[in-house]
Coordinates of C-alpha atoms in Angstrom, one line a residue:
M43 CA 0.0 0.0 0.0
P44 CA 1.6 3.3 -1.1
W45 CA 0.5 5.3 1.9
L46 CA 2.2 2.8 4.3
L47 CA 5.5 3.2 2.4
W48 CA 5.2 7.0 2.6
L49 CA 4.4 6.8 6.4
T50 CA 7.4 4.5 6.9
W51 CA 9.7 6.9 5.0
V52 CA 8.6 10.0 7.1
C53 CA 8.8 8.1 10.3
G54 CA 12.3 7.0 9.4
G55 CA 13.2 10.6 8.8
F56 CA 12.1 11.7 12.2
A57 CA 13.8 8.7 13.8
A58 CA 17.0 9.5 12.1
A59 CA 16.8 13.1 13.4
V60 CA 16.5 11.8 16.9
L61 CA 19.3 9.2 16.5
A62 CA 21.4 12.1 15.2
A63 CA 21.1 13.6 18.7
G64 CA 22.9 10.5 20.1
R65 CA 20.1 8.5 21.6
S66 CA 17.7 5.7 20.5
L67 CA 13.9 5.8 20.3
S68 CA 12.1 4.6 23.4
A69 CA 8.6 3.2 23.4
A70 CA 7.2 6.5 24.6
E71 CA 9.1 8.4 21.9
Q72 CA 7.8 6.1 19.2
L73 CA 4.2 6.8 20.3
Q74 CA 4.9 10.5 20.2
L75 CA 6.4 10.2 16.7
H76 CA 3.4 8.3 15.5
S77 CA 1.1 10.9 16.9
L78 CA 3.0 13.8 15.2
I79 CA 3.2 12.0 11.9
S80 CA -0.5 11.1 12.0
M81 CA -1.3 14.8 12.4
A82 CA 0.9 15.9 9.5
S83 CA -0.6 13.3 7.1
N84 CA -4.2 13.7 8.3
A85 CA -5.2 15.9 5.3
S86 CA -3.7 13.5 2.8
L87 CA -5.2 10.5 4.3
R88 CA -8.6 12.0 4.1
E89 CA -8.2 12.5 0.4
R90 CA -7.3 8.8 0.0
A91 CA -10.1 7.6 2.3
E92 CA -12.5 6.9 -0.6
R93 CA -10.0 4.8 -2.5
V94 CA -8.1 3.0 0.2
P95 CA -9.8 1.4 3.2
P96 CA -8.5 3.0 6.4
P97 CA -6.2 0.9 8.6
P98 CA -7.4 -0.2 12.0
P99 CA -7.2 2.6 14.5
P100 CA -4.4 2.5 17.1
P101 CA -5.3 1.8 20.7
P102 CA -6.6 5.0 22.4
R103 CA -4.1 6.9 24.5
T104 CA -5.1 9.0 27.5
L105 CA -3.1 12.3 27.5
P106 CA -3.1 14.6 30.5
P107 CA -5.1 17.8 30.0
L108 CA -3.1 20.8 28.9
S109 CA -2.9 23.3 31.7
L110 CA -3.9 26.8 30.7
R111 CA -3.0 28.3 34.0
P112 CA -0.2 30.9 33.9
R113 CA 3.1 29.7 35.2
A114 CA 3.4 32.8 37.4
A115 CA 5.6 32.4 40.4
T116 CA 5.5 29.0 41.9
H117 CA 8.5 26.9 41.2
Y118 CA 10.5 23.9 42.4
K119 CA 14.2 23.3 42.7
L120 CA 15.9 21.3 40.0
N121 CA 18.2 18.4 40.9
A122 CA 21.7 18.5 39.5
N123 CA 21.3 15.1 37.7
K124 CA 20.2 15.5 34.1
E125 CA 18.2 12.2 34.1
D126 CA 16.1 13.5 37.0
T127 CA 15.0 16.6 35.1
F128 CA 11.7 16.6 33.1
H129 CA 12.2 16.6 29.3
D130 CA 9.6 16.1 26.5
S131 CA 11.0 13.6 24.0
I132 CA 9.4 15.5 21.1
P133 CA 8.0 18.8 22.4
I134 CA 5.2 20.2 20.4
L135 CA 4.3 23.9 20.4
H136 CA 0.6 24.5 20.6
E137 CA -0.9 27.6 19.1
D138 CA -1.6 30.5 21.5
H139 CA -0.1 28.8 24.5
Q140 CA 3.2 29.8 26.2
I141 CA 5.4 27.0 27.4
T142 CA 8.4 27.0 29.7
S143 CA 11.4 24.8 29.1
Y144 CA 14.8 24.0 30.5
L145 CA 18.1 22.9 28.9
H146 CA 21.4 21.8 30.5
H147 CA 24.8 23.1 29.7
G148 CA 25.4 23.1 25.9
E149 CA 22.2 21.0 25.3
S150 CA 20.2 21.5 22.1
K151 CA 16.5 20.7 21.6
R152 CA 13.9 21.0 18.9
Y153 CA 10.3 22.2 19.3
F154 CA 7.8 21.3 16.6
F155 CA 4.9 23.4 15.3
L156 CA 2.5 21.8 12.8
L157 CA 0.7 24.1 10.4
Q158 CA -1.9 22.3 8.4
R159 CA -3.2 25.2 6.5
P160 CA -1.4 28.3 5.1
S161 CA -1.7 31.4 7.2
T162 CA -0.9 35.1 6.9
T163 CA 1.7 35.2 9.6
L164 CA 3.3 32.9 12.1
T165 CA 4.9 34.7 15.1
I166 CA 7.1 33.0 17.7
I167 CA 8.4 34.8 20.8
I168 CA 11.4 33.3 22.6
T169 CA 12.2 34.8 26.0
P170 CA 15.4 33.9 27.8
C171 CA 15.1 33.9 31.6
N172 CA 18.5 33.4 33.1
T173 CA 21.1 33.3 30.3
P174 CA 21.6 34.1 26.6
I175 CA 20.5 31.3 24.2
K176 CA 20.7 30.6 20.5
W177 CA 17.9 29.5 18.3
A178 CA 17.1 28.6 14.6
L179 CA 13.8 28.1 12.9
R180 CA 13.5 25.6 10.0
H181 CA 10.6 24.6 7.8
R182 CA 9.6 21.4 6.0
Y183 CA 7.0 22.2 3.4
E184 CA 4.1 19.8 2.9
N185 CA 3.4 19.3 -0.9
E186 CA 0.2 18.4 -2.6
T187 CA 0.5 14.7 -1.9
G188 CA 0.9 15.3 1.8
I189 CA 4.7 14.5 1.9
L190 CA 7.1 16.8 3.9
T191 CA 9.8 18.0 1.6
G192 CA 13.5 18.3 2.6
N193 CA 14.7 17.1 6.0
N194 CA 15.2 18.2 9.5
E195 CA 18.6 19.8 8.6
N196 CA 17.2 22.3 6.1
A197 CA 18.7 25.7 6.1
P198 CA 17.2 28.0 8.8
I199 CA 14.6 30.5 7.6
R200 CA 15.1 32.5 10.8
E201 CA 17.8 32.4 13.4
S202 CA 19.1 34.5 16.3
G203 CA 22.7 35.0 15.0
N204 CA 24.3 36.1 18.2
L205 CA 23.2 34.9 21.6
V206 CA 19.8 36.1 22.5
G207 CA 19.5 38.2 25.6
Q208 CA 23.0 39.7 25.8
G209 CA 22.8 43.0 27.6
G210 CA 19.4 42.4 29.2
L211 CA 17.9 39.0 28.3
V212 CA 15.4 40.8 26.0
P213 CA 12.6 38.7 24.5
Q214 CA 12.9 38.2 20.8
M215 CA 10.0 38.0 18.3
T216 CA 10.3 36.4 14.9
S217 CA 7.6 36.3 12.2
V218 CA 7.2 34.2 9.1
S219 CA 4.9 35.9 6.5
P220 CA 3.3 34.3 4.6
A221 CA 3.4 31.1 6.7
H222 CA 3.2 28.0 4.5
N223 CA 1.7 24.8 5.7
G224 CA 4.1 22.1 6.9
L225 CA 6.3 21.4 9.9
Y226 CA 8.2 24.2 11.6
M227 CA 11.1 23.2 13.8
L228 CA 12.6 25.6 16.4
Q229 CA 16.0 24.5 17.6
V230 CA 17.2 26.1 20.9
T231 CA 20.7 25.7 22.2
A232 CA 22.0 26.5 25.7
P233 CA 25.4 28.0 26.1
P234 CA 28.2 25.6 27.1
H235 CA 28.8 27.3 30.4
S236 CA 25.3 27.5 31.8
S237 CA 21.9 25.8 31.8
A238 CA 19.1 27.7 30.1
H239 CA 15.6 28.5 31.3
F240 CA 13.3 30.1 28.7
T241 CA 9.7 30.4 27.4
I242 CA 8.2 30.0 23.9
F243 CA 5.0 31.4 22.6
A244 CA 3.6 30.7 19.0
T245 CA 0.5 32.3 17.5
L246 CA -1.1 32.8 14.1
Q247 CA -3.4 35.6 15.3
Q248 CA -2.1 39.2 15.3
S249 CA -4.7 40.1 17.9
A250 CA -2.9 37.9 20.4
L251 CA 0.1 40.2 20.3
L252 CA -1.9 43.4 21.0
P253 CA -1.4 43.2 24.8
L254 CA 2.4 43.3 24.3
N255 CA 2.2 47.1 23.7
S256 CA -0.1 47.8 26.7
H257 CA 2.9 48.9 28.8
K258 CA 3.1 52.0 26.7
Q259 CA -0.4 53.0 27.8
I260 CA -0.5 51.9 31.5
K261 CA 0.8 54.3 34.1
I262 CA 2.3 52.9 37.3
R263 CA 1.5 55.0 40.4
L264 CA 3.7 54.9 43.5
Q265 CA 2.1 56.0 46.9
K266 CA 4.6 56.5 49.7
R267 CA 3.8 55.8 53.3
Q268 CA 6.6 57.4 55.3
V269 CA 5.6 56.5 58.8
D270 CA 5.9 52.7 58.5
K271 CA 8.4 52.6 55.6
K272 CA 5.9 51.2 53.1
L273 CA 5.1 52.0 49.5
T274 CA 2.0 50.9 47.5
V275 CA 2.3 50.2 43.8
R276 CA -0.9 50.8 41.9
W277 CA -1.9 50.2 38.2
E278 CA -5.0 50.0 36.0
Q279 CA -6.6 46.9 34.6
S280 CA -5.4 45.6 31.3
P281 CA -7.5 47.1 28.4
Y282 CA -7.3 43.6 26.7
D283 CA -9.2 40.7 28.2
P284 CA -9.2 42.2 31.7
Y285 CA -11.2 39.3 33.1
L286 CA -8.4 36.9 32.0
M287 CA -5.4 38.8 33.4
N288 CA -3.5 38.1 36.6
Y289 CA -0.6 40.3 37.7
C290 CA 2.8 39.9 39.3
V291 CA 5.1 42.7 40.7
T292 CA 8.8 42.7 40.9
V293 CA 10.7 45.0 43.2
S294 CA 14.5 45.4 42.7
T295 CA 17.2 47.6 44.1
K296 CA 19.4 46.9 41.0
R297 CA 17.5 47.3 37.8
H298 CA 14.4 46.7 35.7
Y299 CA 13.5 43.3 34.3
N300 CA 12.5 42.4 30.7
S301 CA 10.4 39.4 31.7
L302 CA 8.8 37.9 34.8
C303 CA 10.8 34.6 34.4
E304 CA 14.0 36.7 34.4
A305 CA 13.1 38.2 37.8
I306 CA 12.1 34.8 39.3
S307 CA 15.3 33.2 38.0
E308 CA 17.3 35.9 39.8
S309 CA 15.2 35.8 42.9
E310 CA 16.1 32.2 43.5
Q311 CA 18.8 30.5 41.6
N312 CA 18.4 27.1 40.0
T313 CA 14.6 27.3 39.9
Y314 CA 12.0 26.3 37.5
Y315 CA 8.2 26.8 37.1
S316 CA 6.0 24.1 38.4
R317 CA 3.0 22.8 36.5
E318 CA 0.6 23.9 39.3
P319 CA 1.4 27.5 40.0
Q320 CA -0.1 29.5 42.8
Y321 CA -0.8 33.2 42.4
H322 CA 0.0 34.1 46.0
S323 CA 3.7 33.1 45.7
H324 CA 6.3 35.5 46.9
H325 CA 10.1 35.2 46.4
Y326 CA 12.7 37.3 48.1
T327 CA 16.4 37.9 48.0
P328 CA 18.4 40.9 49.2
H329 CA 18.1 42.6 45.8
V330 CA 14.8 41.4 44.3
R331 CA 11.3 40.3 45.4
V332 CA 8.5 38.9 43.2
A333 CA 4.9 38.8 44.3
C334 CA 1.9 37.6 42.3
V335 CA -1.4 39.1 43.4
K336 CA -4.0 37.5 41.1
R337 CA -6.4 40.1 39.7
K338 CA -5.5 42.8 42.3
T339 CA -4.2 46.1 40.9
S340 CA -2.1 47.1 43.8
Y341 CA 0.8 45.8 46.0
T342 CA 2.3 47.2 49.1
V343 CA 6.1 46.9 49.7
S344 CA 7.3 46.9 53.3
N345 CA 10.7 47.7 54.9
M346 CA 11.7 50.3 52.4
E347 CA 15.3 51.6 53.1
R348 CA 16.0 55.3 53.0
G349 CA 18.4 56.5 50.3
K350 CA 18.0 53.4 48.0
M351 CA 16.8 53.4 44.4
Y352 CA 13.9 51.0 43.8
Y353 CA 12.8 49.6 40.4
F354 CA 9.2 48.4 40.0
N355 CA 7.9 46.1 37.2
V356 CA 4.4 44.9 36.7
F357 CA 3.8 41.8 34.5
A358 CA 0.4 40.6 33.2
I359 CA -0.4 36.9 32.7
N360 CA -3.2 35.7 30.5
K361 CA -4.8 32.8 32.2
K362 CA -6.1 31.3 28.9
T363 CA -2.9 31.5 26.8
N364 CA -0.3 31.6 29.6
L365 CA 1.3 34.6 27.7
T366 CA 3.3 36.7 30.2
F367 CA 4.2 40.2 29.1
P368 CA 5.5 43.5 30.6
F369 CA 2.7 45.7 31.8
G370 CA 4.4 48.8 33.2
N371 CA 7.4 50.0 35.2
A372 CA 8.5 52.8 37.5
S373 CA 11.4 53.8 39.6
L374 CA 11.9 55.8 42.8
L375 CA 14.6 57.0 45.1
Y376 CA 13.1 56.4 48.5
D377 CA 14.0 59.2 50.9
G378 CA 11.5 58.2 53.7
R379 CA 10.7 61.8 54.5
N380 CA 7.8 64.0 53.9
K381 CA 8.4 66.9 51.6
A382 CA 7.1 70.2 52.9
L383 CA 4.4 71.9 50.9
G384 CA 5.0 75.6 50.3
L385 CA 2.2 78.0 51.1
R386 CA 1.5 81.4 49.6
D387 CA 0.0 84.1 51.6
N388 CA -3.8 83.7 52.0
R389 CA -3.9 80.8 49.5
P390 CA -5.4 77.6 51.0
V391 CA -3.9 74.2 50.1
T392 CA -5.7 70.9 50.6
V393 CA -3.9 67.5 50.8
S394 CA -5.0 63.9 51.5
L395 CA -3.6 62.7 54.8
R396 CA -4.4 59.1 53.8
H397 CA -2.0 59.3 50.9
L398 CA 0.6 60.8 53.1
D399 CA 0.1 58.1 55.8
G400 CA -1.3 60.5 58.3
K401 CA 1.3 63.3 58.3
A402 CA 1.6 66.5 56.3
I403 CA 4.1 69.4 56.5
F404 CA 3.3 72.9 55.4
R405 CA 5.9 75.7 55.1
Y406 CA 5.4 79.5 55.0
K407 CA 8.0 82.1 54.5
V408 CA 7.5 85.5 56.1
G409 CA 7.8 88.2 53.5
K410 CA 10.3 91.1 53.8
T411 CA 7.4 93.6 53.9
A412 CA 6.0 92.2 57.2
K413 CA 5.7 94.9 59.8
P414 CA 7.1 94.5 63.3
G415 CA 4.6 93.2 65.8
S416 CA 2.4 91.6 63.2
T417 CA 0.9 88.1 63.6
L418 CA 1.2 85.0 61.4
E419 CA -2.1 83.1 61.5
W420 CA -2.6 79.5 60.5
H421 CA -6.1 78.2 59.7
V422 CA -6.6 74.4 59.8
L423 CA -9.8 72.8 58.4
P424 CA -9.9 68.9 58.8
C425 CA -12.1 67.3 56.2
G426 CA -14.4 65.0 58.1
G427 CA -12.7 64.4 61.4
S428 CA -10.0 65.7 63.8
V429 CA -6.3 66.2 63.5
E430 CA -3.3 67.4 65.6
A431 CA -1.2 70.4 64.6
E432 CA 1.9 72.1 65.8
I433 CA 4.2 74.9 64.6
R434 CA 8.0 74.7 64.4
F435 CA 10.7 77.2 63.7
Q436 CA 14.2 76.0 63.1
K437 CA 13.3 72.5 64.1
K438 CA 12.0 73.7 67.5
I439 CA 8.3 73.6 68.5
I440 CA 7.1 77.1 69.2
V441 CA 3.3 76.3 69.2
P442 CA 2.6 73.1 71.1
R443 CA 0.5 70.4 69.5
Q444 CA -3.2 71.0 69.6
R445 CA -6.2 68.8 68.7
I446 CA -8.4 70.4 66.0
D447 CA -12.0 69.4 65.4
G448 CA -13.7 70.9 62.5
Y449 CA -11.8 74.2 62.5
G450 CA -8.7 75.6 64.3
R451 CA -6.6 78.7 64.3
L452 CA -3.0 78.9 65.5
K453 CA -1.0 82.1 65.8
V454 CA 2.7 83.1 65.8
D455 CA 3.2 86.6 67.2
D456 CA 5.9 88.9 65.8
P457 CA 7.5 86.3 63.4
E458 CA 11.0 87.0 62.0
V459 CA 11.1 88.6 58.6
G460 CA 12.4 86.3 55.8
Q461 CA 12.3 83.2 58.0
R462 CA 10.4 80.0 57.3
Y463 CA 7.9 78.5 59.7
S464 CA 6.5 74.9 59.4
M465 CA 3.2 73.4 60.5
Y466 CA 3.0 69.7 61.1
V467 CA -0.5 68.2 60.7
M468 CA -0.9 64.6 61.9
S469 CA -3.7 62.0 62.4
R470 CA -2.1 59.2 64.4
D471 CA -5.4 57.5 65.3
P472 CA -6.2 54.9 62.6
E473 CA -9.9 55.4 63.2
Q474 CA -9.6 59.2 62.8
L475 CA -7.5 58.7 59.7
R476 CA -10.2 56.7 58.1
R477 CA -12.7 59.5 58.8
V478 CA -10.4 62.4 57.7
S479 CA -10.3 62.5 53.9
G480 CA -7.9 65.5 53.9
V481 CA -7.0 68.7 55.5
E482 CA -7.1 72.3 54.3
V483 CA -4.4 74.8 55.6
L484 CA -4.2 78.5 55.0
A485 CA -1.4 80.8 56.3
T486 CA -1.5 84.6 56.2
M487 CA -0.1 87.8 57.7
H488 CA -3.1 89.8 56.5
A489 CA -6.9 89.7 56.7
T490 CA -8.4 86.5 55.5
S491 CA -11.5 85.5 53.7
L492 CA -12.4 83.1 56.5
P493 CA -14.5 84.3 59.3
L494 CA -13.1 84.0 62.8
L495 CA -15.3 81.5 64.7
P496 CA -15.6 82.1 68.5
E497 CA -13.7 79.8 70.8
Q498 CA -17.0 78.3 71.9
S499 CA -18.6 77.4 68.6
R500 CA -21.5 75.4 70.1
I501 CA -25.2 75.9 69.3
M502 CA -27.6 76.0 72.3
E503 CA -31.3 75.2 72.3
Y504 CA -33.7 77.0 74.6
V505 CA -35.7 73.9 75.6
G506 CA -38.3 76.0 77.5
L507 CA -39.2 77.7 74.2
R508 CA -39.7 74.5 72.3
E509 CA -43.0 74.1 70.5
C510 CA -44.6 71.6 68.2
D511 CA -43.7 73.4 65.1
S512 CA -40.6 75.4 66.1
V513 CA -37.4 75.5 68.2
T514 CA -35.3 78.4 69.4
V515 CA -31.5 78.2 69.3
G516 CA -28.6 80.6 70.2
W517 CA -24.9 81.0 69.5
L518 CA -22.1 83.4 70.1
P519 CA -21.2 85.9 67.3
V520 CA -17.9 86.0 65.6
P521 CA -15.3 88.4 67.2
E522 CA -15.4 90.7 64.2
P523 CA -17.3 93.9 63.3
S524 CA -21.0 93.3 63.2
D525 CA -21.4 94.5 59.6
S526 CA -19.0 91.9 58.2
A527 CA -20.8 88.7 59.2
H528 CA -23.7 87.0 57.4
Y529 CA -25.4 84.1 59.3
C530 CA -27.6 81.4 58.0
V531 CA -29.6 78.8 60.0
R532 CA -30.6 75.5 58.3
A533 CA -32.7 72.7 59.6
T534 CA -32.5 69.2 58.1
H535 CA -35.2 66.7 58.7
L536 CA -34.0 63.4 60.2
P537 CA -36.0 60.3 59.1
P538 CA -38.0 58.5 61.9
L539 CA -36.5 55.5 63.6
T540 CA -37.5 52.1 62.2
P541 CA -37.7 48.6 63.7
N542 CA -34.7 47.6 61.7
H543 CA -32.8 50.6 63.0
P544 CA -34.1 51.3 66.6
V545 CA -31.0 53.3 67.5
R546 CA -29.9 56.3 65.4
A547 CA -26.2 56.4 64.7
N548 CA -24.3 59.1 66.6
L549 CA -24.1 62.3 64.6
H550 CA -20.7 64.1 64.4
R551 CA -21.0 67.3 66.4
R552 CA -18.3 68.9 64.3
A553 CA -19.1 69.9 60.7
N554 CA -16.9 69.1 57.7
Q555 CA -15.6 72.5 56.8
C556 CA -14.0 71.5 53.5
G557 CA -15.9 72.4 50.5
L558 CA -18.7 73.8 52.7
D559 CA -20.0 76.5 50.2
L560 CA -20.3 73.9 47.4
R561 CA -22.3 71.5 49.6
L562 CA -24.6 74.3 50.8
R563 CA -25.4 75.4 47.2
S564 CA -26.0 71.9 46.0
A565 CA -27.9 70.5 49.0
T566 CA -31.7 70.0 48.6
D567 CA -32.6 68.4 51.9
F568 CA -32.9 71.5 54.0
A569 CA -36.4 71.8 55.5
V570 CA -35.9 75.4 56.6
T571 CA -33.3 78.0 55.8
Q572 CA -33.2 81.4 57.6
C573 CA -30.5 84.0 57.2
L574 CA -29.7 87.3 59.0
D575 CA -27.0 90.0 58.8
N576 CA -27.4 91.6 62.2
S577 CA -24.8 90.9 64.9
P578 CA -24.6 92.4 68.4
N579 CA -21.7 94.7 69.1
D580 CA -20.8 92.8 72.3
P581 CA -19.0 89.6 71.3
L582 CA -20.3 88.0 74.6
S583 CA -23.9 88.6 73.6
V584 CA -25.8 85.6 72.2
I585 CA -27.6 85.6 68.9
T586 CA -31.0 83.9 69.1
Q587 CA -33.2 82.6 66.3
K588 CA -36.6 80.9 66.2
I589 CA -36.8 78.2 63.6
A590 CA -40.4 77.8 62.5
H591 CA -42.4 75.7 60.1
L592 CA -41.3 72.4 61.5
K593 CA -43.4 69.2 62.0
P594 CA -44.6 68.0 65.4
G595 CA -42.7 65.2 67.0
H596 CA -39.9 65.2 64.5
E597 CA -36.1 65.4 64.8
Y598 CA -34.0 68.0 63.0
L599 CA -30.3 68.7 62.6
I600 CA -29.5 72.4 63.1
Q601 CA -26.5 74.0 61.3
V602 CA -25.4 77.6 61.7
T603 CA -23.0 79.0 59.1
V604 CA -21.2 82.4 59.0
K605 CA -19.7 84.1 56.0
K606 CA -17.8 87.3 55.4
A607 CA -18.6 89.5 52.5
Q608 CA -16.9 88.0 49.4
G609 CA -15.5 85.3 51.6
K610 CA -16.0 81.6 52.5
S611 CA -18.4 80.0 54.9
L612 CA -17.6 78.2 58.1
S613 CA -20.0 76.2 60.2
Y614 CA -20.7 76.1 63.9
D615 CA -21.1 72.8 65.6
L616 CA -24.1 70.7 64.7
L617 CA -27.1 70.4 67.0
K618 CA -29.9 67.7 67.0
V619 CA -33.3 68.9 68.3
Q620 CA -36.8 67.6 68.5
T621 CA -40.2 69.4 68.4
K622 CA -43.0 68.7 70.8
P623 CA -45.2 65.8 69.7
R624 CA -48.5 67.7 70.2
C625 CA -49.5 71.3 69.8
S626 CA -51.3 72.8 72.9

């Protein structure tokens, strides 16, 4: 039968290629050879099916399922003996699936890719992990009769030339266009002085290569936490197949890395990926650490050392194709100190204490035009909670630390002309830090747009004047001329208690002063708003106001705000009141 003669000839060609490597065919290798040859001749056999009765099928073979999980960071140590190391007798490259392989010193190995139909482009990516390697790509064309032309020693159609990876172990991509059908053979050779660890990825789809350029679009953000010597690396999700992407982060004090396997190879010598990776794996050496965080888009680095340069690389891993590619990088000289924020006179600055790990420094330089006997005022407005603040001059504390709830004003009398004064704002309590979204600081030697709240900024209710549809409240005026203050009283209705919520949550007595004017303009839940411009000349006198048009037996939150002409609003403390349940 002619097809049996042809099959025997092809099988003999492959067997000769293996024998050329210096070893005989085992039973397992013969089975793999028959499997590869049957795939190559499948199309031709179908054409002859009508004329020649098919031979009896070979006994079924049970192959282990191909793992599509990314070989991310888990690995096991290799034994020194070559016979104890895993090797595929005839390794086959599958389309759109990255494989990892290992060669001993000077060893050469062939990887086969079978293309049954012509394609526009065949792209192969070879990534060295620990040492430069050489490779050559050969092709045996399948003619119209289904026979592979030439032999396994055909002249290479692509080759590396010099050792790949010199000067950085850079991944190399080679393309064949057009890609004719037949058998492609990639021969990889390890250098004589070192074993080689590398990855191979083959694809016929150009869309599979689009993620390789995502590192040009993704920005890596570094968020320092000076207090506990930590730094958080943040990035965005991949724009390509985000639901399939896992991420690994490398942190090094020496350099950036071109591939994830390069960093892992350096983090632990003589290592190799396992076939059941775990995404939580971490690897550490004095110079590099590797952490895989699954689908998370952040990673926090601990024990940062002051004065060291750190290099950060983020790699993405496609869980379906196992393709691992650079996703972004950044570098930072860690100084471990907060940088002071310069303030201009009467210009407020708002910062996030959470991003600064609970500590911010503001610096103000007294101008040369300052008059003797003048006062430097610092206005501090915590956004949502309380902070502590102190003022230093030449590293000495001149205004002791004070707790500030809602609003605070600190003063430096007769400051030195041309000198710099620093304010330290801190939120040491973790609970307070969660509540404080930021802090606004303003320093000035002149009049400010902020009103001066009295030291006692509480609102008082006259309980004896309480009625079913009104309440009467009072507060101290601002210690400023009476014609410069504009007051507004607002009542917000509180919903009734329900069986699911029998106890109302404690309301903060201190108002959030940050962005107050914007919230007042956009709020629509005020039940009553009453404003007045008259203030008593005596700062110890109390301003009273009756708030009418309320509902019987309901609770209300009372807020009093004060504003200077063409200035900003500040709020007194909040007060919860309740009207009488019945009208007499």
